[in-house]
PDB file of C-alpha atoms in Angstrom:
ATOM      1  CA  MET A   1      78.171  70.195 121.325  1.00  0.00           C
ATOM      2  CA  THR A   2      80.529  67.347 120.498  1.00  0.00           C
ATOM      3  CA  GLN A   3      79.502  67.154 116.824  1.00  0.00           C
ATOM      4  CA  ALA A   4      79.392  69.982 114.312  1.00  0.00           C
ATOM      5  CA  PRO A   5      75.879  71.459 114.432  1.00  0.00           C
ATOM      6  CA  ILE A   6      73.496  72.603 111.756  1.00  0.00           C
ATOM      7  CA  THR A   7      72.502  76.207 112.454  1.00  0.00           C
ATOM      8  CA  VAL A   8      68.860  77.006 111.776  1.00  0.00           C
ATOM      9  CA  PHE A   9      68.335  80.758 111.542  1.00  0.00           C
ATOM     10  CA  GLY A  10      64.712  81.500 112.380  1.00  0.00           C
ATOM     11  CA  GLY A  11      64.613  78.188 114.233  1.00  0.00           C
ATOM     12  CA  THR A  12      61.582  79.144 116.334  1.00  0.00           C
ATOM     13  CA  GLY A  13      59.343  80.134 113.390  1.00  0.00           C
ATOM     14  CA  PHE A  14      56.621  78.060 111.747  1.00  0.00           C
ATOM     15  CA  LEU A  15      59.003  76.328 109.341  1.00  0.00           C
ATOM     16  CA  GLY A  16      62.112  76.668 111.486  1.00  0.00           C
ATOM     17  CA  ARG A  17      60.818  74.663 114.419  1.00  0.00           C
ATOM     18  CA  HIS A  18      59.848  71.788 112.115  1.00  0.00           C
ATOM     19  CA  VAL A  19      63.303  71.904 110.517  1.00  0.00           C
ATOM     20  CA  VAL A  20      64.849  71.702 113.998  1.00  0.00           C
ATOM     21  CA  GLN A  21      62.785  68.615 114.863  1.00  0.00           C
ATOM     22  CA  GLU A  22      63.483  66.843 111.562  1.00  0.00           C
ATOM     23  CA  LEU A  23      67.223  67.506 111.890  1.00  0.00           C
ATOM     24  CA  PHE A  24      67.217  66.275 115.483  1.00  0.00           C
ATOM     25  CA  ASP A  25      65.278  63.142 114.513  1.00  0.00           C
ATOM     26  CA  ALA A  26      67.859  62.507 111.762  1.00  0.00           C
ATOM     27  CA  GLY A  27      70.655  62.541 114.364  1.00  0.00           C
ATOM     28  CA  HIS A  28      72.041  66.060 113.902  1.00  0.00           C
ATOM     29  CA  ALA A  29      73.121  68.489 116.563  1.00  0.00           C
ATOM     30  CA  VAL A  30      71.153  71.693 116.018  1.00  0.00           C
ATOM     31  CA  ARG A  31      71.861  75.324 116.869  1.00  0.00           C
ATOM     32  CA  ILE A  32      68.601  77.273 117.121  1.00  0.00           C
ATOM     33  CA  ALA A  33      69.388  80.862 116.117  1.00  0.00           C
ATOM     34  CA  ALA A  34      66.627  83.412 116.627  1.00  0.00           C
ATOM     35  CA  ARG A  35      65.980  86.817 118.188  1.00  0.00           C
ATOM     36  CA  ARG A  36      64.165  85.118 121.056  1.00  0.00           C
ATOM     37  CA  PRO A  37      65.452  81.533 120.998  1.00  0.00           C
ATOM     38  CA  ALA A  38      63.881  78.749 123.025  1.00  0.00           C
ATOM     39  CA  LEU A  39      64.239  75.017 123.262  1.00  0.00           C
ATOM     40  CA  PRO A  40      61.316  73.096 121.729  1.00  0.00           C
ATOM     41  CA  HIS A  41      58.728  71.720 124.141  1.00  0.00           C
ATOM     42  CA  TRP A  42      59.786  68.159 123.341  1.00  0.00           C
ATOM     43  CA  ALA A  43      63.462  68.708 124.228  1.00  0.00           C
ATOM     44  CA  GLU A  44      64.998  66.747 127.088  1.00  0.00           C
ATOM     45  CA  PRO A  45      68.133  67.438 129.164  1.00  0.00           C
ATOM     46  CA  GLY A  46      71.239  66.425 127.274  1.00  0.00           C
ATOM     47  CA  ASP A  47      69.712  66.761 123.789  1.00  0.00           C
ATOM     48  CA  PRO A  48      72.196  68.255 121.291  1.00  0.00           C
ATOM     49  CA  LEU A  49      70.199  71.464 120.929  1.00  0.00           C
ATOM     50  CA  GLU A  50      71.721  74.899 121.471  1.00  0.00           C
ATOM     51  CA  PRO A  51      69.561  78.038 121.538  1.00  0.00           C
ATOM     52  CA  MET A  52      71.401  81.201 120.504  1.00  0.00           C
ATOM     53  CA  SER A  53      70.107  84.774 120.468  1.00  0.00           C
ATOM     54  CA  ILE A  54      70.954  86.510 117.185  1.00  0.00           C
ATOM     55  CA  ASP A  55      69.897  89.446 115.051  1.00  0.00           C
ATOM     56  CA  ILE A  56      70.432  88.755 111.347  1.00  0.00           C
ATOM     57  CA  ARG A  57      71.370  92.427 110.946  1.00  0.00           C
ATOM     58  CA  SER A  58      74.402  91.938 113.218  1.00  0.00           C
ATOM     59  CA  GLU A  59      77.690  90.782 111.684  1.00  0.00           C
ATOM     60  CA  SER A  60      79.002  89.473 115.002  1.00  0.00           C
ATOM     61  CA  ASP A  61      75.761  87.657 115.870  1.00  0.00           C
ATOM     62  CA  VAL A  62      75.621  85.841 112.528  1.00  0.00           C
ATOM     63  CA  SER A  63      79.310  84.995 112.673  1.00  0.00           C
ATOM     64  CA  GLN A  64      78.942  83.513 116.151  1.00  0.00           C
ATOM     65  CA  ALA A  65      75.933  81.436 115.089  1.00  0.00           C
ATOM     66  CA  LEU A  66      77.929  80.004 112.164  1.00  0.00           C
ATOM     67  CA  ASP A  67      81.076  79.277 114.183  1.00  0.00           C
ATOM     68  CA  GLY A  68      81.963  75.614 113.715  1.00  0.00           C
ATOM     69  CA  ALA A  69      78.685  74.811 111.932  1.00  0.00           C
ATOM     70  CA  LEU A  70      78.582  72.037 109.359  1.00  0.00           C
ATOM     71  CA  GLY A  71      75.578  73.536 107.573  1.00  0.00           C
ATOM     72  CA  ALA A  72      73.139  76.425 107.822  1.00  0.00           C
ATOM     73  CA  VAL A  73      69.502  77.030 106.965  1.00  0.00           C
ATOM     74  CA  ASN A  74      68.201  80.584 106.627  1.00  0.00           C
ATOM     75  CA  ALA A  75      64.489  80.448 107.490  1.00  0.00           C
ATOM     76  CA  VAL A  76      64.315  84.029 108.780  1.00  0.00           C
ATOM     77  CA  SER A  77      61.344  85.884 107.329  1.00  0.00           C
ATOM     78  CA  LEU A  78      59.636  89.241 107.637  1.00  0.00           C
ATOM     79  CA  TYR A  79      56.134  89.651 106.195  1.00  0.00           C
ATOM     80  CA  VAL A  80      55.256  93.166 107.341  1.00  0.00           C
ATOM     81  CA  GLU A  81      57.785  95.985 107.502  1.00  0.00           C
ATOM     82  CA  ARG A  82      58.151  98.007 110.685  1.00  0.00           C
ATOM     83  CA  ARG A  83      59.677 101.392 111.340  1.00  0.00           C
ATOM     84  CA  ARG A  84      63.129  99.979 112.108  1.00  0.00           C
ATOM     85  CA  LEU A  85      62.898  96.664 110.291  1.00  0.00           C
ATOM     86  CA  THR A  86      62.589  96.489 106.508  1.00  0.00           C
ATOM     87  CA  PHE A  87      62.376  93.793 103.851  1.00  0.00           C
ATOM     88  CA  ASP A  88      65.779  94.832 102.510  1.00  0.00           C
ATOM     89  CA  GLN A  89      67.428  94.566 105.927  1.00  0.00           C
ATOM     90  CA  VAL A  90      66.172  91.010 106.441  1.00  0.00           C
ATOM     91  CA  HIS A  91      65.731  89.431 103.005  1.00  0.00           C
ATOM     92  CA  VAL A  92      68.516  91.141 101.059  1.00  0.00           C
ATOM     93  CA  GLU A  93      71.219  92.498 103.362  1.00  0.00           C
ATOM     94  CA  GLY A  94      70.691  89.885 106.084  1.00  0.00           C
ATOM     95  CA  ALA A  95      70.609  86.972 103.648  1.00  0.00           C
ATOM     96  CA  GLY A  96      73.667  88.246 101.792  1.00  0.00           C
ATOM     97  CA  ARG A  97      75.560  88.772 105.059  1.00  0.00           C
ATOM     98  CA  LEU A  98      74.741  85.266 106.233  1.00  0.00           C
ATOM     99  CA  ALA A  99      75.857  83.762 102.910  1.00  0.00           C
ATOM    100  CA  ARG A 100      79.127  85.709 102.868  1.00  0.00           C
ATOM    101  CA  LEU A 101      80.016  84.683 106.412  1.00  0.00           C
ATOM    102  CA  ALA A 102      78.967  81.077 105.793  1.00  0.00           C
ATOM    103  CA  ARG A 103      81.404  80.886 102.892  1.00  0.00           C
ATOM    104  CA  THR A 104      84.317  82.567 104.685  1.00  0.00           C
ATOM    105  CA  GLN A 105      83.783  80.419 107.796  1.00  0.00           C
ATOM    106  CA  GLY A 106      83.781  77.179 105.836  1.00  0.00           C
ATOM    107  CA  VAL A 107      80.136  76.139 106.253  1.00  0.00           C
ATOM    108  CA  LYS A 108      79.714  73.142 103.939  1.00  0.00           C
ATOM    109  CA  VAL A 109      76.062  73.594 102.919  1.00  0.00           C
ATOM    110  CA  LEU A 110      73.825  76.679 102.953  1.00  0.00           C
ATOM    111  CA  ILE A 111      70.098  76.537 102.245  1.00  0.00           C
ATOM    112  CA  GLN A 112      68.299  79.832 101.647  1.00  0.00           C
ATOM    113  CA  LEU A 113      64.512  79.806 102.043  1.00  0.00           C
ATOM    114  CA  SER A 114      62.662  81.965  99.538  1.00  0.00           C
ATOM    115  CA  GLY A 115      59.293  81.490  97.869  1.00  0.00           C
ATOM    116  CA  ILE A 116      57.726  80.576  94.543  1.00  0.00           C
ATOM    117  CA  GLY A 117      57.458  83.691  92.417  1.00  0.00           C
ATOM    118  CA  ALA A 118      60.436  85.481  93.977  1.00  0.00           C
ATOM    119  CA  SER A 119      61.612  88.080  91.466  1.00  0.00           C
ATOM    120  CA  SER A 120      63.617  91.286  91.606  1.00  0.00           C
ATOM    121  CA  SER A 121      61.150  92.783  89.095  1.00  0.00           C
ATOM    122  CA  SER A 122      57.974  92.035  91.064  1.00  0.00           C
ATOM    123  CA  ARG A 123      55.518  94.840  91.862  1.00  0.00           C
ATOM    124  CA  SER A 124      55.416  93.572  95.440  1.00  0.00           C
ATOM    125  CA  PRO A 125      58.200  94.988  97.674  1.00  0.00           C
ATOM    126  CA  TYR A 126      58.207  91.752  99.681  1.00  0.00           C
ATOM    127  CA  VAL A 127      58.504  89.466  96.628  1.00  0.00           C
ATOM    128  CA  ARG A 128      61.032  91.850  95.072  1.00  0.00           C
ATOM    129  CA  ALA A 129      63.201  91.687  98.207  1.00  0.00           C
ATOM    130  CA  ARG A 130      62.989  87.888  98.132  1.00  0.00           C
ATOM    131  CA  GLY A 131      64.257  87.891  94.549  1.00  0.00           C
ATOM    132  CA  ARG A 132      67.087  90.297  95.314  1.00  0.00           C
ATOM    133  CA  GLY A 133      67.934  88.230  98.366  1.00  0.00           C
ATOM    134  CA  GLU A 134      68.362  85.119  96.234  1.00  0.00           C
ATOM    135  CA  SER A 135      70.826  87.022  94.038  1.00  0.00           C
ATOM    136  CA  ALA A 136      72.722  88.339  97.060  1.00  0.00           C
ATOM    137  CA  VAL A 137      73.073  84.818  98.442  1.00  0.00           C
ATOM    138  CA  ILE A 138      74.308  83.307  95.171  1.00  0.00           C
ATOM    139  CA  ASP A 139      76.761  86.182  94.656  1.00  0.00           C
ATOM    140  CA  ALA A 140      78.255  85.567  98.097  1.00  0.00           C
ATOM    141  CA  TYR A 141      77.995  81.764  98.171  1.00  0.00           C
ATOM    142  CA  PRO A 142      77.641  80.428  94.586  1.00  0.00           C
ATOM    143  CA  LYS A 143      76.968  76.848  95.713  1.00  0.00           C
ATOM    144  CA  ALA A 144      74.118  77.811  98.048  1.00  0.00           C
ATOM    145  CA  ILE A 145      70.797  76.020  97.541  1.00  0.00           C
ATOM    146  CA  ILE A 146      67.715  78.176  97.009  1.00  0.00           C
ATOM    147  CA  LEU A 147      64.476  76.619  98.210  1.00  0.00           C
ATOM    148  CA  ARG A 148      61.126  78.083  97.109  1.00  0.00           C
ATOM    149  CA  PRO A 149      58.103  76.520  98.784  1.00  0.00           C
ATOM    150  CA  SER A 150      54.545  77.331  97.791  1.00  0.00           C
ATOM    151  CA  VAL A 151      52.209  78.510 100.556  1.00  0.00           C
ATOM    152  CA  MET A 152      52.855  76.264 103.560  1.00  0.00           C
ATOM    153  CA  PHE A 153      50.244  74.670 105.778  1.00  0.00           C
ATOM    154  CA  GLY A 154      50.257  72.491 108.863  1.00  0.00           C
ATOM    155  CA  PRO A 155      48.944  72.359 112.425  1.00  0.00           C
ATOM    156  CA  ASP A 156      48.704  75.837 113.992  1.00  0.00           C
ATOM    157  CA  ASP A 157      49.609  77.565 110.725  1.00  0.00           C
ATOM    158  CA  ALA A 158      48.551  81.035 109.609  1.00  0.00           C
ATOM    159  CA  PHE A 159      47.210  79.959 106.203  1.00  0.00           C
ATOM    160  CA  LEU A 160      44.482  77.465 107.103  1.00  0.00           C
ATOM    161  CA  SER A 161      43.561  79.078 110.416  1.00  0.00           C
ATOM    162  CA  ARG A 162      42.919  82.452 108.763  1.00  0.00           C
ATOM    163  CA  LEU A 163      40.799  80.880 106.061  1.00  0.00           C
ATOM    164  CA  ALA A 164      38.897  78.945 108.723  1.00  0.00           C
ATOM    165  CA  ASP A 165      38.207  82.242 110.503  1.00  0.00           C
ATOM    166  CA  LEU A 166      36.757  83.619 107.265  1.00  0.00           C
ATOM    167  CA  THR A 167      34.210  80.822 107.218  1.00  0.00           C
ATOM    168  CA  ARG A 168      32.631  82.344 110.340  1.00  0.00           C
ATOM    169  CA  LEU A 169      31.412  85.223 108.172  1.00  0.00           C
ATOM    170  CA  PRO A 170      27.983  84.957 106.552  1.00  0.00           C
ATOM    171  CA  VAL A 171      29.585  85.799 103.191  1.00  0.00           C
ATOM    172  CA  ILE A 172      33.239  85.177 102.300  1.00  0.00           C
ATOM    173  CA  PRO A 173      34.929  87.806 100.098  1.00  0.00           C
ATOM    174  CA  LEU A 174      37.085  86.408  97.302  1.00  0.00           C
ATOM    175  CA  PHE A 175      40.231  87.874  95.778  1.00  0.00           C
ATOM    176  CA  GLY A 176      38.866  88.568  92.317  1.00  0.00           C
ATOM    177  CA  HIS A 177      36.848  85.514  91.337  1.00  0.00           C
ATOM    178  CA  GLY A 178      39.022  83.197  93.434  1.00  0.00           C
ATOM    179  CA  GLU A 179      40.707  81.727  90.367  1.00  0.00           C
ATOM    180  CA  THR A 180      44.318  82.142  91.540  1.00  0.00           C
ATOM    181  CA  LYS A 181      46.036  78.735  91.540  1.00  0.00           C
ATOM    182  CA  LEU A 182      47.831  77.560  94.680  1.00  0.00           C
ATOM    183  CA  GLN A 183      49.861  74.421  95.377  1.00  0.00           C
ATOM    184  CA  PRO A 184      49.809  74.269  99.199  1.00  0.00           C
ATOM    185  CA  VAL A 185      52.687  72.290 100.698  1.00  0.00           C
ATOM    186  CA  HIS A 186      52.832  70.674 104.133  1.00  0.00           C
ATOM    187  CA  VAL A 187      55.458  72.289 106.362  1.00  0.00           C
ATOM    188  CA  VAL A 188      56.838  68.902 107.435  1.00  0.00           C
ATOM    189  CA  ASP A 189      57.426  67.917 103.800  1.00  0.00           C
ATOM    190  CA  VAL A 190      59.456  71.116 103.315  1.00  0.00           C
ATOM    191  CA  ALA A 191      61.428  70.403 106.498  1.00  0.00           C
ATOM    192  CA  ARG A 192      62.197  66.881 105.295  1.00  0.00           C
ATOM    193  CA  ALA A 193      63.361  68.242 101.950  1.00  0.00           C
ATOM    194  CA  ILE A 194      65.771  70.531 103.791  1.00  0.00           C
ATOM    195  CA  VAL A 195      67.255  67.586 105.705  1.00  0.00           C
ATOM    196  CA  ARG A 196      67.779  65.724 102.406  1.00  0.00           C
ATOM    197  CA  LEU A 197      69.390  68.766 100.807  1.00  0.00           C
ATOM    198  CA  LEU A 198      71.841  69.148 103.662  1.00  0.00           C
ATOM    199  CA  GLY A 199      73.397  66.043 102.117  1.00  0.00           C
ATOM    200  CA  VAL A 200      74.281  66.325  98.432  1.00  0.00           C
ATOM    201  CA  ALA A 201      72.011  68.277  96.095  1.00  0.00           C
ATOM    202  CA  PRO A 202      70.751  65.805  93.435  1.00  0.00           C
ATOM    203  CA  SER A 203      72.461  66.279  90.063  1.00  0.00           C
ATOM    204  CA  GLY A 204      74.068  69.453  91.350  1.00  0.00           C
ATOM    205  CA  ARG A 205      70.745  71.317  91.347  1.00  0.00           C
ATOM    206  CA  ARG A 206      70.773  74.614  93.243  1.00  0.00           C
ATOM    207  CA  LEU A 207      67.173  75.778  92.806  1.00  0.00           C
ATOM    208  CA  PHE A 208      64.172  73.843  94.077  1.00  0.00           C
ATOM    209  CA  GLU A 209      60.464  74.666  94.063  1.00  0.00           C
ATOM    210  CA  LEU A 210      58.282  72.665  96.403  1.00  0.00           C
ATOM    211  CA  GLY A 211      54.531  72.282  96.057  1.00  0.00           C
ATOM    212  CA  GLY A 212      52.030  69.762  97.376  1.00  0.00           C
ATOM    213  CA  LEU A 213      50.098  67.168  95.373  1.00  0.00           C
ATOM    214  CA  ASP A 214      47.049  69.390  94.866  1.00  0.00           C
ATOM    215  CA  ILE A 215      46.890  72.403  92.559  1.00  0.00           C
ATOM    216  CA  LEU A 216      43.765  74.229  93.667  1.00  0.00           C
ATOM    217  CA  ARG A 217      42.069  77.496  92.884  1.00  0.00           C
ATOM    218  CA  TYR A 218      41.713  79.788  95.887  1.00  0.00           C
ATOM    219  CA  ARG A 219      37.942  79.266  95.904  1.00  0.00           C
ATOM    220  CA  GLU A 220      38.466  75.488  95.924  1.00  0.00           C
ATOM    221  CA  VAL A 221      40.657  75.749  99.025  1.00  0.00           C
ATOM    222  CA  LEU A 222      37.882  77.673 100.767  1.00  0.00           C
ATOM    223  CA  GLU A 223      35.314  75.109  99.651  1.00  0.00           C
ATOM    224  CA  LEU A 224      37.442  72.280 101.084  1.00  0.00           C
ATOM    225  CA  ILE A 225      37.711  74.092 104.413  1.00  0.00           C
ATOM    226  CA  MET A 226      33.982  74.853 104.513  1.00  0.00           C
ATOM    227  CA  ALA A 227      33.133  71.205 103.814  1.00  0.00           C
ATOM    228  CA  HIS A 228      35.588  70.057 106.496  1.00  0.00           C
ATOM    229  CA  LEU A 229      34.141  72.468 109.068  1.00  0.00           C
ATOM    230  CA  LYS A 230      30.566  71.782 107.930  1.00  0.00           C
ATOM    231  CA  ARG A 231      29.941  75.444 107.184  1.00  0.00           C
ATOM    232  CA  GLU A 232      28.118  76.499 104.048  1.00  0.00           C
ATOM    233  CA  ARG A 233      28.798  80.075 103.023  1.00  0.00           C
ATOM    234  CA  ARG A 234      28.359  82.174  99.894  1.00  0.00           C
ATOM    235  CA  LEU A 235      31.525  83.293  98.097  1.00  0.00           C
ATOM    236  CA  LEU A 236      31.505  86.917  96.958  1.00  0.00           C
ATOM    237  CA  PRO A 237      33.926  88.034  94.201  1.00  0.00           C
ATOM    238  CA  ILE A 238      35.660  91.357  94.984  1.00  0.00           C
ATOM    239  CA  PRO A 239      37.709  93.116  92.259  1.00  0.00           C
ATOM    240  CA  PHE A 240      41.418  93.417  92.988  1.00  0.00           C
ATOM    241  CA  PRO A 241      41.441  97.248  92.798  1.00  0.00           C
ATOM    242  CA  LEU A 242      39.087  97.302  95.802  1.00  0.00           C
ATOM    243  CA  TRP A 243      41.410  94.954  97.693  1.00  0.00           C
ATOM    244  CA  HIS A 244      44.349  97.251  96.953  1.00  0.00           C
ATOM    245  CA  LEU A 245      42.350 100.196  98.260  1.00  0.00           C
ATOM    246  CA  ALA A 246      41.470  98.273 101.425  1.00  0.00           C
ATOM    247  CA  ALA A 247      45.140  97.435 101.952  1.00  0.00           C
ATOM    248  CA  VAL A 248      46.129 101.099 101.575  1.00  0.00           C
ATOM    249  CA  LEU A 249      43.506 102.151 104.124  1.00  0.00           C
ATOM    250  CA  ALA A 250      44.694  99.444 106.545  1.00  0.00           C
ATOM    251  CA  SER A 251      48.410 100.233 106.170  1.00  0.00           C
ATOM    252  CA  PRO A 252      48.627 102.820 109.022  1.00  0.00           C
ATOM    253  CA  LEU A 253      47.332 100.255 111.526  1.00  0.00           C
ATOM    254  CA  PRO A 254      49.785  98.383 113.777  1.00  0.00           C
ATOM    255  CA  GLY A 255      49.874  94.818 112.448  1.00  0.00           C
ATOM    256  CA  PRO A 256      47.488  95.504 109.531  1.00  0.00           C
ATOM    257  CA  PRO A 257      45.113  92.608 108.745  1.00  0.00           C
ATOM    258  CA  LEU A 258      45.788  93.069 105.022  1.00  0.00           C
ATOM    259  CA  THR A 259      48.821  94.397 103.133  1.00  0.00           C
ATOM    260  CA  ARG A 260      49.369  95.407  99.525  1.00  0.00           C
ATOM    261  CA  ASP A 261      51.973  92.647  99.238  1.00  0.00           C
ATOM    262  CA  GLN A 262      49.379  90.045 100.216  1.00  0.00           C
ATOM    263  CA  VAL A 263      46.926  91.395  97.655  1.00  0.00           C
ATOM    264  CA  GLN A 264      49.577  91.426  94.933  1.00  0.00           C
ATOM    265  CA  MET A 265      50.603  87.836  95.709  1.00  0.00           C
ATOM    266  CA  MET A 266      46.982  86.676  95.586  1.00  0.00           C
ATOM    267  CA  ALA A 267      46.756  88.053  92.056  1.00  0.00           C
ATOM    268  CA  GLU A 268      49.401  85.612  90.778  1.00  0.00           C
ATOM    269  CA  ASP A 269      49.449  81.813  90.576  1.00  0.00           C
ATOM    270  CA  ASN A 270      51.708  80.123  93.124  1.00  0.00           C
ATOM    271  CA  THR A 271      52.615  76.775  91.574  1.00  0.00           C
ATOM    272  CA  VAL A 272      55.832  74.906  90.803  1.00  0.00           C
ATOM    273  CA  GLY A 273      57.452  75.983  87.543  1.00  0.00           C
ATOM    274  CA  GLU A 274      59.457  74.078  84.943  1.00  0.00           C
ATOM    275  CA  GLY A 275      63.192  73.402  84.870  1.00  0.00           C
ATOM    276  CA  VAL A 276      63.651  73.406  88.652  1.00  0.00           C
ATOM    277  CA  GLY A 277      64.302  70.746  91.259  1.00  0.00           C
ATOM    278  CA  THR A 278      61.182  69.341  92.945  1.00  0.00           C
ATOM    279  CA  PHE A 279      60.183  66.799  95.572  1.00  0.00           C
ATOM    280  CA  ALA A 280      60.613  64.118  92.914  1.00  0.00           C
ATOM    281  CA  ASP A 281      64.356  64.824  92.793  1.00  0.00           C
ATOM    282  CA  LEU A 282      64.494  64.209  96.541  1.00  0.00           C
ATOM    283  CA  ASP A 283      62.427  60.991  96.479  1.00  0.00           C
ATOM    284  CA  ILE A 284      59.776  62.635  98.641  1.00  0.00           C
ATOM    285  CA  LEU A 285      56.069  62.197  97.936  1.00  0.00           C
ATOM    286  CA  PRO A 286      54.402  65.335  99.339  1.00  0.00           C
ATOM    287  CA  ARG A 287      51.079  64.993 101.059  1.00  0.00           C
ATOM    288  CA  SER A 288      47.814  66.310  99.720  1.00  0.00           C
ATOM    289  CA  LEU A 289      45.952  69.204 101.337  1.00  0.00           C
ATOM    290  CA  ARG A 290      42.739  67.228 100.903  1.00  0.00           C
ATOM    291  CA  ASP A 291      44.142  64.284 102.886  1.00  0.00           C
ATOM    292  CA  ALA A 292      46.088  66.285 105.492  1.00  0.00           C
ATOM    293  CA  LEU A 293      43.346  68.795 106.295  1.00  0.00           C
ATOM    294  CA  PRO A 294      41.790  66.765 109.162  1.00  0.00           C
ATOM    295  CA  ASP A 295      45.151  66.647 110.981  1.00  0.00           C
ATOM    296  CA  CYS A 296      45.850  70.343 110.433  1.00  0.00           C
ATOM    297  CA  LEU A 297      42.483  71.906 111.193  1.00  0.00           C
ATOM    298  CA  PRO A 298      40.283  70.477 113.962  1.00  0.00           C
ATOM    299  CA  ALA A 299      36.771  69.835 112.686  1.00  0.00           C
ATOM    300  CA  ARG A 300      33.932  71.746 114.284  1.00  0.00           C
ATOM    301  CA  SER A 301      30.267  70.992 114.319  1.00  0.00           C
ATOM    302  CA  SER A 302      28.065  72.761 111.807  1.00  0.00           C
ATOM    303  CA  ASP A 303      26.764  76.169 112.736  1.00  0.00           C
ATOM    304  CA  SER A 304      24.011  78.366 111.411  1.00  0.00           C
ATOM    305  CA  ARG A 305      24.476  81.361 109.201  1.00  0.00           C
ATOM    306  CA  ARG A 306      24.728  84.674 110.958  1.00  0.00           C
TER     307      ARG A 306
END
């Protein structure tokens, strides 16, 4: 590459691939760092895109991916622990390692992806690791920018597609009474925020929380999806203790359909807090889930109850 690249760690993931495209469209050279890197389907010969195979647990891999980089984005994420891959290894040790090497190698801007609600005191091991990871990054690279999106949606996402699958059931189970508040944010809006932040953080802010225009209860999100898909279903409240029990019973399965971390997160509101940077600081108007739903989830004809 003839110009200093931006390295996107996790550049083939749901958010990462959108960050890569937005950076490319803005005229940046991009290094796509992932365990199994690949050029995006839209890439053409000669594009300033460099795939690089890395493991965030490897000092040498991370150092190589940062070599000569102007900026770095850490979008690596692990949602379910495996025997040889833990939340701490990825979200705490890996994030801290990346931040330390970014600082020593002179990377100008580092953006660490986290999530709304990240806290080292959370009951959820995943959320707790996210919170500890934020601290590890700031300790190693004090001027790093922490970015906490709410639940992200977009074409081919996991959030809307899983909820759409639920609407195939004759009755849809709710987490509690479905009153948990969410502020779903479009993945492209988050990617565009990252491109803006790779410039100068407005007013020196280092912590941003990003949520969409709509604050919706969980049951309202399901109702929007059912109306869009023309499926009418009954919503059945299920107490959280029963969800926790179901998650425990599912935990021995490979790729469990439900985890205790997911249950714990669904028990807490996921909306933008006070005293943090937001889309408004970046002059970005995020899109509404209500308006974006048709582009993210193909409509299907109505079907009968089964």
